[in-house]
Short mmCIF file of C-alpha atoms and ligand atoms in Angstrom, two decimals:
data_model
loop_
_atom_site.label_atom_id
_atom_site.label_comp_id
_atom_site.label_asym_id
_atom_site.label_seq_id
_atom_site.Cartn_x
_atom_site.Cartn_y
_atom_site.Cartn_z
CA MET O 29 0.00 0.00 0.00
CA LYS O 30 1.23 3.46 -0.85
CA ILE O 31 1.81 5.59 2.23
CA LEU O 32 0.36 9.03 1.71
CA ASN O 33 2.11 12.19 2.81
CA LYS O 34 0.40 13.55 5.92
CA ASN O 35 0.14 16.93 4.23
CA ILE O 36 -2.49 17.14 1.51
CA ILE O 37 -1.35 20.60 0.38
CA GLU O 38 2.23 21.89 0.33
CA PHE O 39 3.60 25.18 -0.98
CA LYS O 40 7.35 25.60 -1.31
CA ASN O 41 8.64 29.10 -2.07
CA VAL O 42 5.55 30.01 -4.03
CA THR O 43 5.65 33.40 -5.72
CA PHE O 44 3.01 34.66 -8.10
CA THR O 45 2.70 37.98 -9.93
CA TYR O 46 -0.38 38.90 -11.99
CA PRO O 47 0.43 40.00 -15.54
CA GLU O 48 1.27 43.68 -15.61
CA ALA O 49 1.15 44.01 -11.80
CA THR O 50 3.97 46.02 -10.25
CA LYS O 51 4.32 43.70 -7.23
CA SER O 52 3.76 40.01 -6.53
CA ALA O 53 0.38 39.02 -5.03
CA VAL O 54 2.00 36.03 -3.27
CA LYS O 55 5.63 36.15 -2.17
CA ASN O 56 7.78 33.17 -1.29
CA VAL O 57 5.03 31.39 0.58
CA ASN O 58 5.72 28.08 2.33
CA LEU O 59 2.80 26.32 3.87
CA ASN O 60 1.40 22.93 4.65
CA ILE O 61 -2.08 21.67 5.33
CA GLN O 62 -2.65 18.27 6.92
CA ARG O 63 -5.10 15.71 5.60
CA GLY O 64 -8.47 15.90 7.26
CA SER O 65 -7.73 19.21 8.96
CA TRP O 66 -9.53 22.55 8.99
CA THR O 67 -7.35 25.53 8.14
CA THR O 68 -8.41 29.14 8.13
CA ILE O 69 -6.58 31.88 6.25
CA LEU O 70 -6.90 35.36 7.71
CA GLY O 71 -5.68 38.55 6.12
CA ARG O 72 -6.82 41.99 5.07
CA ASN O 73 -8.37 42.59 1.66
CA GLY O 74 -5.73 42.26 -1.02
CA SER O 75 -3.37 40.20 1.15
CA GLY O 76 -3.32 37.31 -1.36
CA LYS O 77 -5.86 34.87 0.10
CA SER O 78 -7.86 34.26 -3.08
CA THR O 79 -4.66 34.10 -5.11
CA VAL O 80 -3.48 31.24 -2.86
CA THR O 81 -6.73 29.34 -3.52
CA ARG O 82 -6.39 29.84 -7.29
CA LEU O 83 -2.82 28.54 -7.08
CA ILE O 84 -3.97 25.42 -5.22
CA ASN O 85 -6.22 24.29 -8.05
CA GLY O 86 -3.97 25.44 -10.85
CA LEU O 87 -6.12 28.32 -12.08
CA LEU O 88 -2.92 30.32 -11.64
CA ILE O 89 0.63 29.04 -12.12
CA PRO O 90 3.62 30.33 -10.06
CA ASP O 91 6.03 32.77 -11.75
CA ASP O 92 8.91 30.30 -11.79
CA GLN O 93 7.94 26.63 -11.82
CA GLU O 94 11.51 25.57 -11.01
CA LYS O 95 11.73 27.62 -7.81
CA SER O 96 8.11 27.28 -6.64
CA LYS O 97 6.49 23.94 -5.88
CA ILE O 98 2.85 23.16 -5.19
CA ILE O 99 1.92 19.63 -4.20
CA VAL O 100 -1.72 18.56 -3.80
CA ASP O 101 -2.53 15.06 -2.57
CA ASP O 102 0.99 13.90 -3.45
CA ILE O 103 0.67 15.21 -7.01
CA PRO O 104 3.12 17.96 -8.00
CA LEU O 105 1.03 20.55 -9.79
CA SER O 106 1.93 21.02 -13.42
CA GLU O 107 0.10 21.83 -16.63
CA LYS O 108 -0.07 18.10 -17.36
CA ASN O 109 -2.00 17.08 -14.25
CA VAL O 110 -3.92 20.24 -13.46
CA TRP O 111 -7.25 18.54 -14.32
CA LYS O 112 -6.55 15.72 -11.90
CA ILE O 113 -5.96 18.27 -9.17
CA ARG O 114 -9.07 20.28 -10.03
CA ASP O 115 -11.14 17.16 -9.40
CA LEU O 116 -9.66 16.96 -5.91
CA VAL O 117 -10.37 20.56 -4.95
CA GLY O 118 -13.85 22.10 -4.80
CA ILE O 119 -14.16 25.85 -4.28
CA VAL O 120 -17.21 27.72 -3.00
CA PHE O 121 -16.98 31.45 -3.69
CA GLN O 122 -18.36 34.51 -1.96
CA ASN O 123 -21.24 35.58 -4.16
CA PRO O 124 -24.09 33.04 -4.25
CA ASP O 125 -25.55 34.64 -7.38
CA ASN O 126 -22.46 34.11 -9.50
CA GLN O 127 -22.30 30.36 -8.99
CA PHE O 128 -25.34 29.15 -10.88
CA VAL O 129 -25.43 27.60 -14.30
CA GLY O 130 -28.47 25.30 -14.09
CA ALA O 131 -32.18 26.08 -14.48
CA THR O 132 -33.04 23.99 -11.41
CA VAL O 133 -31.16 22.97 -8.28
CA ALA O 134 -30.75 19.43 -9.68
CA ASP O 135 -29.46 20.70 -13.05
CA ASP O 136 -27.02 22.93 -11.30
CA VAL O 137 -25.60 20.19 -9.12
CA ALA O 138 -25.39 17.89 -12.16
CA PHE O 139 -23.35 20.41 -14.15
CA GLY O 140 -19.92 19.43 -12.85
CA LEU O 141 -20.72 15.75 -13.44
CA GLU O 142 -21.90 16.35 -17.00
CA ASN O 143 -18.67 18.19 -17.66
CA ARG O 144 -16.75 15.15 -16.50
CA GLY O 145 -18.76 12.78 -18.68
CA ILE O 146 -20.32 10.84 -15.77
CA PRO O 147 -23.00 8.43 -17.14
CA ARG O 148 -26.61 9.46 -16.64
CA ASP O 149 -27.64 6.56 -14.38
CA GLU O 150 -24.78 7.37 -12.03
CA MET O 151 -25.73 11.02 -12.08
CA LEU O 152 -29.28 10.16 -11.08
CA LYS O 153 -27.85 8.62 -7.91
CA ILE O 154 -25.15 11.17 -7.07
CA VAL O 155 -27.18 14.38 -7.57
CA PRO O 156 -30.00 13.69 -5.06
CA GLU O 157 -27.46 12.38 -2.53
CA ALA O 158 -25.38 15.56 -2.75
CA ILE O 159 -28.51 17.70 -2.45
CA LYS O 160 -29.63 15.68 0.55
CA SER O 161 -26.33 16.19 2.38
CA VAL O 162 -26.93 19.95 2.35
CA SER O 163 -30.58 19.50 3.43
CA MET O 164 -32.01 20.89 0.18
CA SER O 165 -34.01 17.86 -1.00
CA ASP O 166 -37.27 19.82 -0.79
CA TYR O 167 -35.92 22.26 -3.38
CA ILE O 168 -34.50 19.80 -5.90
CA ASN O 169 -36.66 21.12 -8.75
CA SER O 170 -36.68 24.77 -7.66
CA GLU O 171 -35.24 27.59 -9.67
CA PRO O 172 -32.00 28.76 -8.02
CA SER O 173 -32.99 32.44 -8.36
CA ASN O 174 -35.90 31.88 -5.94
CA LEU O 175 -33.63 30.65 -3.13
CA SER O 176 -32.23 32.63 -0.22
CA GLY O 177 -28.51 33.44 -0.10
CA GLY O 178 -27.86 30.66 2.40
CA GLN O 179 -29.81 28.12 0.34
CA LYS O 180 -27.86 29.13 -2.78
CA GLN O 181 -24.59 28.54 -0.97
CA ARG O 182 -25.85 25.14 0.16
CA VAL O 183 -26.58 24.25 -3.47
CA ALA O 184 -23.09 25.47 -4.45
CA ILE O 185 -21.67 23.14 -1.79
CA ALA O 186 -23.77 20.26 -3.17
CA GLY O 187 -22.35 20.94 -6.64
CA VAL O 188 -18.85 20.69 -5.20
CA LEU O 189 -19.66 17.54 -3.20
CA ALA O 190 -21.12 15.76 -6.23
CA VAL O 191 -17.63 15.59 -7.75
CA HIS O 192 -16.29 13.93 -4.56
CA PRO O 193 -13.38 16.26 -3.83
CA LYS O 194 -10.88 15.61 -1.03
CA ILE O 195 -10.46 19.32 -0.31
CA ILE O 196 -13.13 22.00 -0.05
CA ILE O 197 -12.12 25.65 -0.12
CA LEU O 198 -14.58 28.20 1.18
CA ASP O 199 -13.42 31.57 -0.18
CA GLU O 200 -15.44 33.94 2.00
CA ALA O 201 -18.37 31.66 1.17
CA THR O 202 -20.38 32.76 4.20
CA SER O 203 -19.52 36.45 4.20
CA MET O 204 -22.71 37.56 2.46
CA LEU O 205 -24.96 35.55 4.78
CA ASP O 206 -26.65 36.54 8.03
CA PRO O 207 -25.34 34.92 11.24
CA GLU O 208 -27.96 32.17 11.09
CA GLY O 209 -27.21 31.31 7.45
CA ARG O 210 -23.50 31.34 8.26
CA GLN O 211 -23.90 28.99 11.20
CA ASN O 212 -26.06 26.69 9.10
CA ILE O 213 -23.38 26.42 6.39
CA LEU O 214 -20.67 25.79 8.97
CA ASN O 215 -22.70 23.02 10.59
CA ILE O 216 -23.24 21.36 7.21
CA ILE O 217 -19.56 21.60 6.33
CA LEU O 218 -18.50 20.22 9.72
CA LYS O 219 -20.87 17.27 9.32
CA ILE O 220 -19.70 16.44 5.78
CA LYS O 221 -16.05 16.96 6.70
CA LYS O 222 -16.39 14.28 9.37
CA ARG O 223 -18.41 11.93 7.16
CA ASP O 224 -16.06 12.09 4.15
CA ASN O 225 -12.80 12.89 6.00
CA LEU O 226 -12.46 16.09 3.96
CA THR O 227 -9.79 18.73 4.31
CA ILE O 228 -11.28 22.22 4.67
CA LEU O 229 -9.60 25.50 3.85
CA SER O 230 -11.72 28.47 4.80
CA ILE O 231 -10.98 32.07 4.04
CA THR O 232 -12.96 34.29 6.30
CA HIS O 233 -13.17 37.52 8.24
CA ASP O 234 -15.24 35.75 10.86
CA ILE O 235 -12.96 35.24 13.85
CA ASP O 236 -15.48 33.04 15.60
CA GLU O 237 -15.27 30.69 12.63
CA ALA O 238 -11.47 30.90 12.71
CA GLN O 239 -11.50 29.61 16.27
CA LEU O 240 -13.01 26.33 15.04
CA ALA O 241 -9.95 25.66 12.89
CA ASP O 242 -7.08 23.28 13.63
CA GLN O 243 -4.68 25.88 12.32
CA VAL O 244 -4.74 29.51 11.24
CA ILE O 245 -2.52 31.03 8.58
CA ILE O 246 -2.04 34.78 8.39
CA LEU O 247 -1.23 36.53 5.15
CA ASN O 248 -0.21 40.14 4.85
CA ASP O 249 0.75 41.80 1.60
CA GLY O 250 1.36 38.40 -0.06
CA ILE O 251 3.63 37.16 2.73
CA LYS O 252 2.80 34.42 5.22
CA VAL O 253 3.42 36.10 8.54
CA ASP O 254 2.25 33.36 10.87
CA GLN O 255 0.86 29.82 11.07
CA GLY O 256 -0.34 28.17 14.27
CA THR O 257 -3.28 26.94 16.33
CA PRO O 258 -6.07 29.50 16.89
CA ASN O 259 -4.85 29.80 20.49
CA GLU O 260 -1.28 30.56 19.46
CA ILE O 261 -2.41 33.06 16.83
CA PHE O 262 -5.06 34.89 18.86
CA ASN O 263 -2.77 35.26 21.86
CA LYS O 264 -0.65 37.61 19.72
CA VAL O 265 -3.09 40.48 20.12
CA ASP O 266 -0.61 43.25 19.27
CA GLN O 267 0.47 41.51 16.05
CA LEU O 268 -3.13 41.03 14.92
CA LYS O 269 -3.99 44.66 15.59
CA GLU O 270 -0.93 45.79 13.69
CA LEU O 271 -2.08 43.73 10.71
CA GLY O 272 -5.54 45.27 10.91
CA LEU O 273 -7.21 42.02 11.95
CA ASP O 274 -9.95 41.39 14.47
CA VAL O 275 -9.24 39.69 17.77
CA PRO O 276 -11.87 37.48 19.47
CA PHE O 277 -13.36 39.18 22.54
CA ALA O 278 -12.03 36.59 25.02
CA PHE O 279 -8.45 37.10 23.77
CA LYS O 280 -8.79 40.89 23.86
CA LEU O 281 -9.91 40.71 27.46
CA LYS O 282 -7.15 38.21 28.39
CA HIS O 283 -4.62 40.61 26.92
CA LYS O 284 -5.99 43.51 28.98
CA LEU O 285 -6.05 41.38 32.12
CA SER O 286 -2.44 40.33 31.64
CA LYS O 287 -1.43 43.97 31.25
CA ALA O 288 -3.19 44.60 34.56
CA GLY O 289 -1.17 41.80 36.16
CA ILE O 290 -3.77 39.02 36.00
CA SER O 291 -2.41 36.17 33.94
CA VAL O 292 -5.02 33.88 32.44
CA PRO O 293 -3.94 30.30 31.65
CA ASP O 294 -3.83 29.03 28.05
CA TYR O 295 -6.77 26.64 28.34
CA VAL O 296 -9.06 29.62 28.93
CA ASN O 297 -9.78 30.28 25.25
CA SER O 298 -13.45 31.23 25.04
CA GLU O 299 -15.80 33.76 26.60
CA GLU O 300 -17.50 30.99 28.53
CA LYS O 301 -14.27 29.67 30.04
CA LEU O 302 -13.13 33.20 30.78
CA VAL O 303 -16.32 33.97 32.71
CA LYS O 304 -15.86 30.78 34.74
CA PHE O 305 -12.20 31.54 35.41
CA LEU O 306 -12.95 35.09 36.54
CA CYS O 307 -15.77 33.93 38.83
CA GLN O 308 -13.44 31.43 40.49
CA LEU O 309 -10.74 34.08 40.81
CA ASN O 310 -13.24 36.44 42.37
CA SER O 311 -14.37 33.86 44.91
CA LYS O 312 -10.76 33.35 46.00
CA MET O 313 -10.13 37.05 46.55
N1 LIG Z 401 -6.85 39.44 -11.73
C1 LIG Z 401 -5.96 40.24 -11.13
N2 LIG Z 401 -5.11 41.01 -11.85
C2 LIG Z 401 -4.21 41.81 -11.25
N3 LIG Z 401 -4.08 41.91 -9.91
C3 LIG Z 401 -4.89 41.18 -9.15
C4 LIG Z 401 -5.89 40.31 -9.71
N4 LIG Z 401 -6.55 39.70 -8.69
C5 LIG Z 401 -6.00 40.16 -7.56
N5 LIG Z 401 -5.01 41.06 -7.82
C6 LIG Z 401 -4.15 41.73 -6.83
O1 LIG Z 401 -3.41 40.75 -6.11
C7 LIG Z 401 -3.37 41.06 -4.72
C8 LIG Z 401 -3.97 39.91 -3.93
O2 LIG Z 401 -5.36 39.80 -4.24
P1 LIG Z 401 -6.29 38.67 -3.67
O3 LIG Z 401 -5.58 37.38 -3.71
O4 LIG Z 401 -7.60 38.76 -4.36
O5 LIG Z 401 -6.43 39.11 -2.13
P2 LIG Z 401 -7.54 38.73 -1.03
O6 LIG Z 401 -8.28 37.55 -1.51
O7 LIG Z 401 -6.73 38.49 0.20
O8 LIG Z 401 -8.40 39.94 -0.88
C9 LIG Z 401 -4.07 42.38 -4.55
O9 LIG Z 401 -3.11 43.40 -4.57
C10 LIG Z 401 -4.97 42.46 -5.77
O10 LIG Z 401 -5.18 43.80 -6.13
MG1 LIG Z 402 -10.35 37.23 -1.83
#
C-alpha cells in the first residue's frame, strides 16, 4: 500500500505575480495543510488569500515553476496534471448569485458531473445524494434564483460535493450571509467533513469561525506572517492589531487582564471559560 504524505497541500517558495502588476500578489510562501484538517486563512483585503486558492487548483501558475512547488494530494502541480488536481479541490466562492449555471437545483448540481462525462444513471444517484447532504431535497426542482442566499450557498456546496473532492475551499463563502445562514453552512460543512474525512480551507473575516480551525494562517501583503493553532495566533493580540485584523473578545480581554497583572492560563480560550475563570478568581479574593 502506498503511504500518503500527511500533508495534503504543500507550498514551497511560491511566488506569483499577476500579468502587468507592479508587485507580486503572493511572495515566497511556504505552507502545509494536513489531511483531514480545517485551516483558516486570515488577512486583510488584497493580502493574497484568493490568489493562494487559485494557485492550489492550478487556475494560476507560479512565476517560476523551477523555484516554486505546489503539491496537492501527493501530485506535483503542473500543466499536465492540473485537471486531476481540479477534481480533488472544490471551491465555493463569496457571491451566491455568480455560482449558478443550471435552471433547477438538480441541473445545477449535475453540471460538474456532465462536464466530466459521468454516465446518466450514475448522475441520477449522485445528484440527489449531494442535495440531501446539504438538506435541500425539498428544493431539488426549484429555480435557483428563488432561493435565499444561504440556500444558494448550500446548493453550491452540493455541486462541489457531487464531484467527490478531497479538499473543499470556502473563499469567503459565508460572508454575504446573516449569522444564522452562516452557522447553518458551517454546521453542514462540519458534518460532511467528518463523514467524508475532507480537508477544509476556509478564508474568512469571521474570527469566531477561525476559532473552530485546527490551524490559522495569516497573510499580509502576499507574505505568510504566521501559522499556528487558533490559540497561538489569537494570543498575539498586538500583532493582529498591527495587521488590521480582528481579535476574538475573550483574547482581547485576556490581553488587557495580563497587562493589569492578572495572567489567564492558556486553556481559557473562550468567553464561557473566561467567565468561569474570573468567577473562580473572584471567589478566592
Ligand atoms: N486578476 C488580477 N489582476 C491583477 N491583480 C490582481 C488580480 N486579482 C488580484 N489582484 C491583486 O493581487 C493582490 C492579492 O489579491 P487577492 O488574492 O484577491 O487578495 P484577497 O483575496 O486576500 O483579498 C491584490 O493586490 C490584488 O489587487
Ligand atoms: Mg479574496
